[in-house]
Coordinates of C-alpha atoms in Angstrom, one line a residue:
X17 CA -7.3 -23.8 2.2
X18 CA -3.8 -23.5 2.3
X19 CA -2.1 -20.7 0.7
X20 CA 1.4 -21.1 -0.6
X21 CA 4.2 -18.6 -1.6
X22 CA 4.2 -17.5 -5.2
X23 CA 7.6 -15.2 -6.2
X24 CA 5.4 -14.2 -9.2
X25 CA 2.7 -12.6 -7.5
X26 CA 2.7 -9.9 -5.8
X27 CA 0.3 -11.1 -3.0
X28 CA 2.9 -13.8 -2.4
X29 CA 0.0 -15.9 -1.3
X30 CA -2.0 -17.9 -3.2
X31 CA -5.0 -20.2 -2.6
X32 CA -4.0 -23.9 -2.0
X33 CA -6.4 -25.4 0.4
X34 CA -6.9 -22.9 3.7
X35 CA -4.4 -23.0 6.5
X36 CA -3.3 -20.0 6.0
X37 CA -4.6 -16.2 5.5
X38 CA -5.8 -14.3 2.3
X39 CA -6.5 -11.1 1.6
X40 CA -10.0 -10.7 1.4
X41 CA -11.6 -9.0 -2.0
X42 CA -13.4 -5.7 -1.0
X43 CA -17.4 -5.4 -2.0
X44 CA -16.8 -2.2 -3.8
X45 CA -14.4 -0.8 -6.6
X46 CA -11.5 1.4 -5.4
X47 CA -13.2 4.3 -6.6
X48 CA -16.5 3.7 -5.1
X49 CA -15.6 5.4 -1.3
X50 CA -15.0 8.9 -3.1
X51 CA -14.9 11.7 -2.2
X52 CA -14.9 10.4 1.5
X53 CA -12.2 7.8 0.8
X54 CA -10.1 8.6 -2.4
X55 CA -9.5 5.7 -4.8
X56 CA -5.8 5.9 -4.5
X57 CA -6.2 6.0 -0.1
X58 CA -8.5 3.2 -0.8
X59 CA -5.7 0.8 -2.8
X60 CA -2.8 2.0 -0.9
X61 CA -4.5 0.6 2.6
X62 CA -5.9 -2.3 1.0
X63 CA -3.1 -3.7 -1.2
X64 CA 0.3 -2.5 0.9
X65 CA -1.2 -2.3 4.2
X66 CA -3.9 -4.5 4.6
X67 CA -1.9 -7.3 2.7
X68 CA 1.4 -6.8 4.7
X69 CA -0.4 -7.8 7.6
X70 CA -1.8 -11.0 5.6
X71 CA 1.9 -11.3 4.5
X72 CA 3.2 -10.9 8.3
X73 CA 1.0 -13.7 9.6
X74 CA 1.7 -16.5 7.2
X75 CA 5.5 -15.7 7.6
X76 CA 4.8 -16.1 11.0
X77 CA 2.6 -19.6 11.1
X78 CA 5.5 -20.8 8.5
X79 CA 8.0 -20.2 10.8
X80 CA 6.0 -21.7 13.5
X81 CA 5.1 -25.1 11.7
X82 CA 8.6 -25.1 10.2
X83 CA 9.9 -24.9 14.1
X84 CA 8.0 -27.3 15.8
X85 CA 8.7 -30.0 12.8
X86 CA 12.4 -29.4 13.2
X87 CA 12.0 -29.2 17.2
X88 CA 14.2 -26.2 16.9
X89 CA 14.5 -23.4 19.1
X90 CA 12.3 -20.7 18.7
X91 CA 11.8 -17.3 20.4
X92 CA 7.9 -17.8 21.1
X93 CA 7.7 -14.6 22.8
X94 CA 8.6 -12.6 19.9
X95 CA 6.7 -14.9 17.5
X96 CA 3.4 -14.5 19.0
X97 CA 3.8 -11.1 19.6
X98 CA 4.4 -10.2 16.1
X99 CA 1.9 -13.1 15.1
X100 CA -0.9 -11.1 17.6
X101 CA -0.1 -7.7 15.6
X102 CA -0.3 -9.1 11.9
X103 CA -3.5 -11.2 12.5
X104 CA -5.4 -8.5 14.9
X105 CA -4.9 -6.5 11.7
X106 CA -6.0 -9.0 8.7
X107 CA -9.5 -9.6 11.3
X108 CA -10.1 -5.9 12.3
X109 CA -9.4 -4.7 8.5
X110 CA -11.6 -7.4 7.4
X111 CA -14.4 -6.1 9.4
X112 CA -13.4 -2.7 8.3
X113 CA -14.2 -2.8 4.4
X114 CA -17.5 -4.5 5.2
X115 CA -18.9 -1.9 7.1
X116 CA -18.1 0.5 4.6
X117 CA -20.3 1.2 1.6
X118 CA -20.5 4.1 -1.6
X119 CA -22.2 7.3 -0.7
X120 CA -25.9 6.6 -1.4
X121 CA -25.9 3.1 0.3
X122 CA -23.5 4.0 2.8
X123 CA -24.2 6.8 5.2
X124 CA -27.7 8.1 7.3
X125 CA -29.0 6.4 10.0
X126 CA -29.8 3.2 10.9
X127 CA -32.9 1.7 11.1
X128 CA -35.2 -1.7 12.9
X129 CA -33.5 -3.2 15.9
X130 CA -30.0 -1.0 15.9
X131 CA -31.4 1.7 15.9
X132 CA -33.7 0.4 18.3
X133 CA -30.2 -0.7 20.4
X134 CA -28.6 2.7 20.1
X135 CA -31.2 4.6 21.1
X136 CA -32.1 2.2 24.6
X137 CA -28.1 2.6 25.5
X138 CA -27.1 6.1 24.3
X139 CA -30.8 7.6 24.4
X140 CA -30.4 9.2 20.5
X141 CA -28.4 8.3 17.2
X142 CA -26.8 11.8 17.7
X143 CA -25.7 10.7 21.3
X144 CA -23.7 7.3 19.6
X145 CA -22.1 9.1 16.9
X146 CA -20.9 12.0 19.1
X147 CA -19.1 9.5 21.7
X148 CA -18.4 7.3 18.9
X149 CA -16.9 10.1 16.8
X150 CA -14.7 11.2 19.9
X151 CA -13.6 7.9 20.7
X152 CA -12.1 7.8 17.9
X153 CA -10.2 11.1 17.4
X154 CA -8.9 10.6 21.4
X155 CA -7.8 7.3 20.3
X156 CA -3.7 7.7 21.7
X157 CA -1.6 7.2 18.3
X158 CA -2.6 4.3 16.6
X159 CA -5.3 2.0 16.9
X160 CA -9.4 1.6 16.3
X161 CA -12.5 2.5 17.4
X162 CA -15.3 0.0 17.9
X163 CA -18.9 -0.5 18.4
X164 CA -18.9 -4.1 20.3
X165 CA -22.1 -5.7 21.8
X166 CA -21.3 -7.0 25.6
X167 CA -22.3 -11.1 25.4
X168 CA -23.2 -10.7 29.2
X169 CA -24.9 -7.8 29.4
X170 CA -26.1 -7.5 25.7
X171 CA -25.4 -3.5 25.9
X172 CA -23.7 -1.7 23.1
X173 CA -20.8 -0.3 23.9
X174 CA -18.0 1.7 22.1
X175 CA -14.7 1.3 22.5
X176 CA -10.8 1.6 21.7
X177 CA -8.5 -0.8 20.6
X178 CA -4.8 -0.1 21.3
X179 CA -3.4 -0.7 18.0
X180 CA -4.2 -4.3 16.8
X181 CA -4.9 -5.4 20.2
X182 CA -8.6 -6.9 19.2
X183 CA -9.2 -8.2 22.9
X184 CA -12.8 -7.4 22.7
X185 CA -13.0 -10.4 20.6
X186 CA -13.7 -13.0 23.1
X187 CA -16.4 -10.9 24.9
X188 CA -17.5 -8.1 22.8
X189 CA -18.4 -9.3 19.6
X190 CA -17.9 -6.5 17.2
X191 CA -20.5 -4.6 14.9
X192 CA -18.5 -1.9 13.8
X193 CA -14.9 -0.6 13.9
X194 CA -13.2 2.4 11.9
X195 CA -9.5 3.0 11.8
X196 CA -7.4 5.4 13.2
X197 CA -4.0 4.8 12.0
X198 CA -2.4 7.1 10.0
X199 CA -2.8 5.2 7.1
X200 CA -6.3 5.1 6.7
X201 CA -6.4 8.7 6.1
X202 CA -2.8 10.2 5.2
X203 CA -3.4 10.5 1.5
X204 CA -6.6 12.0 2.0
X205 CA -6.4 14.5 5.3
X206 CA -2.5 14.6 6.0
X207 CA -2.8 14.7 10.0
X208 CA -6.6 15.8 10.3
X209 CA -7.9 12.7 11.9
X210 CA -11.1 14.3 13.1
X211 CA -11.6 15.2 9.4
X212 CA -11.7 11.7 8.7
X213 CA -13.4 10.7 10.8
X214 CA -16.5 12.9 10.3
X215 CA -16.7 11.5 6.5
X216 CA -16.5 8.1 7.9
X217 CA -20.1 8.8 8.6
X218 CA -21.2 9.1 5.0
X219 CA -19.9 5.8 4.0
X220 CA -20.7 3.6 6.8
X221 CA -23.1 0.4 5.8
X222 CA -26.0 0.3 8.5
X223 CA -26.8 -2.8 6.7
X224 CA -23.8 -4.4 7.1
X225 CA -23.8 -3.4 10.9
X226 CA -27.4 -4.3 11.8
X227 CA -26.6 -7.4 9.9
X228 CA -24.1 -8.6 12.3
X229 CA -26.3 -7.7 15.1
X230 CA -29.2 -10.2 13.7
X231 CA -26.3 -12.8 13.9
X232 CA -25.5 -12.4 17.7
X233 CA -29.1 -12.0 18.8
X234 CA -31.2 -14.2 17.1

């Protein structure tokens, strides 16, 4: 699909064929997160953050595509830099409202072959969500906190991603991530990232989660 400029819409992008990147629909109503995510924190990081790095890649791949069928000159450096930034931020916020769900679905403790996982690496649940949960507050400025599984080793393992910079892609398939930027939580907890971080645990969907880890074992 190929999505095209529209100066009528605020999403500027619209659905042609698929070449270039959407913003995804969330499987929840903006209200649903609360009181752990706020409706309005909710459709402020979804529809002005999330979509400006939607908005950011396709500017970029038009430019691109543009460039090479002019042959013109083009400062690639800066284009794939800025290209890396808004695209590592579409796929890790993707990933991001999927492993969250309402209080009631969301939240608890996993179960079957996660749980299973967590407990063989980090020996308890309480373990994972305690390194997890500082992983994430220590995260330096902005950035993420991930669960990945290691495609080598096939051991869970949590770690930080320096702002967009999803380089545990290739390797480290992820099956969970939670973000840290100040935008996530602003609205909600001003500066108290740890806050937010400990009602990230009430809304995060273990189905979702163990889902993805069906998908990379079976």
């Amino acid at each position: 699909m190929i999505y095209t400029r529209s100066d009528k819409n605020k999403n500027k992008w619209r659905i042609f064929m698929g070449k270039y990147y959407i913003l995804p629909q969330l499987p929840y109503n903006y209200g649903d997160l609360s009181p752990y995510m706020s409706e309005e924190q909710l459709r402020v990081h979804h529809t002005i953050h999330h979509q400006a790095y939607v908005n950011g890649a396709n500017e970029i791949l038009e430019m691109l595509e543009k460039a090479r069928k002019e042959n013109a000159e083009l400062d690639i450096k800066a284009a794939l830099k800025a290209l890396s930034w808004n695209v590592g931020g579409h796929l890790l916020h993707s990933i991001f409202w999927r492993n969250l769900a309402p209080p009631g679905k969301g939240g608890g403790t996993p179960g079957g072959k996660l749980a299973d996982l967590l407990a063989s690496e980090f020996r308890s649940f309480e373990r994972f969500k305690k390194e997890f949960t500082q992983a994430a507050v220590s995260v330096e400025g902005s950035g993420w906190a991930a669960l990945t599984l290691c495609s080598q080793t096939g051991r869970p393992m949590i770690m930080q991603i320096e702002k967009h910079n999803a380089n545990v892609f290739p390797s480290f398939p992820i099956l969970m991530v939670l973000d840290v930027f100040e935008h996530a939580y602003y609205i909600d907890y001003k500066n108290k990232r740890g806050a937010f971080v400990e009602a990230f645990w009430n809304i995060v969907n273990w189905d979702e989660v163990a889902k993805r880890l069906e998908e990379l074992i079976k």
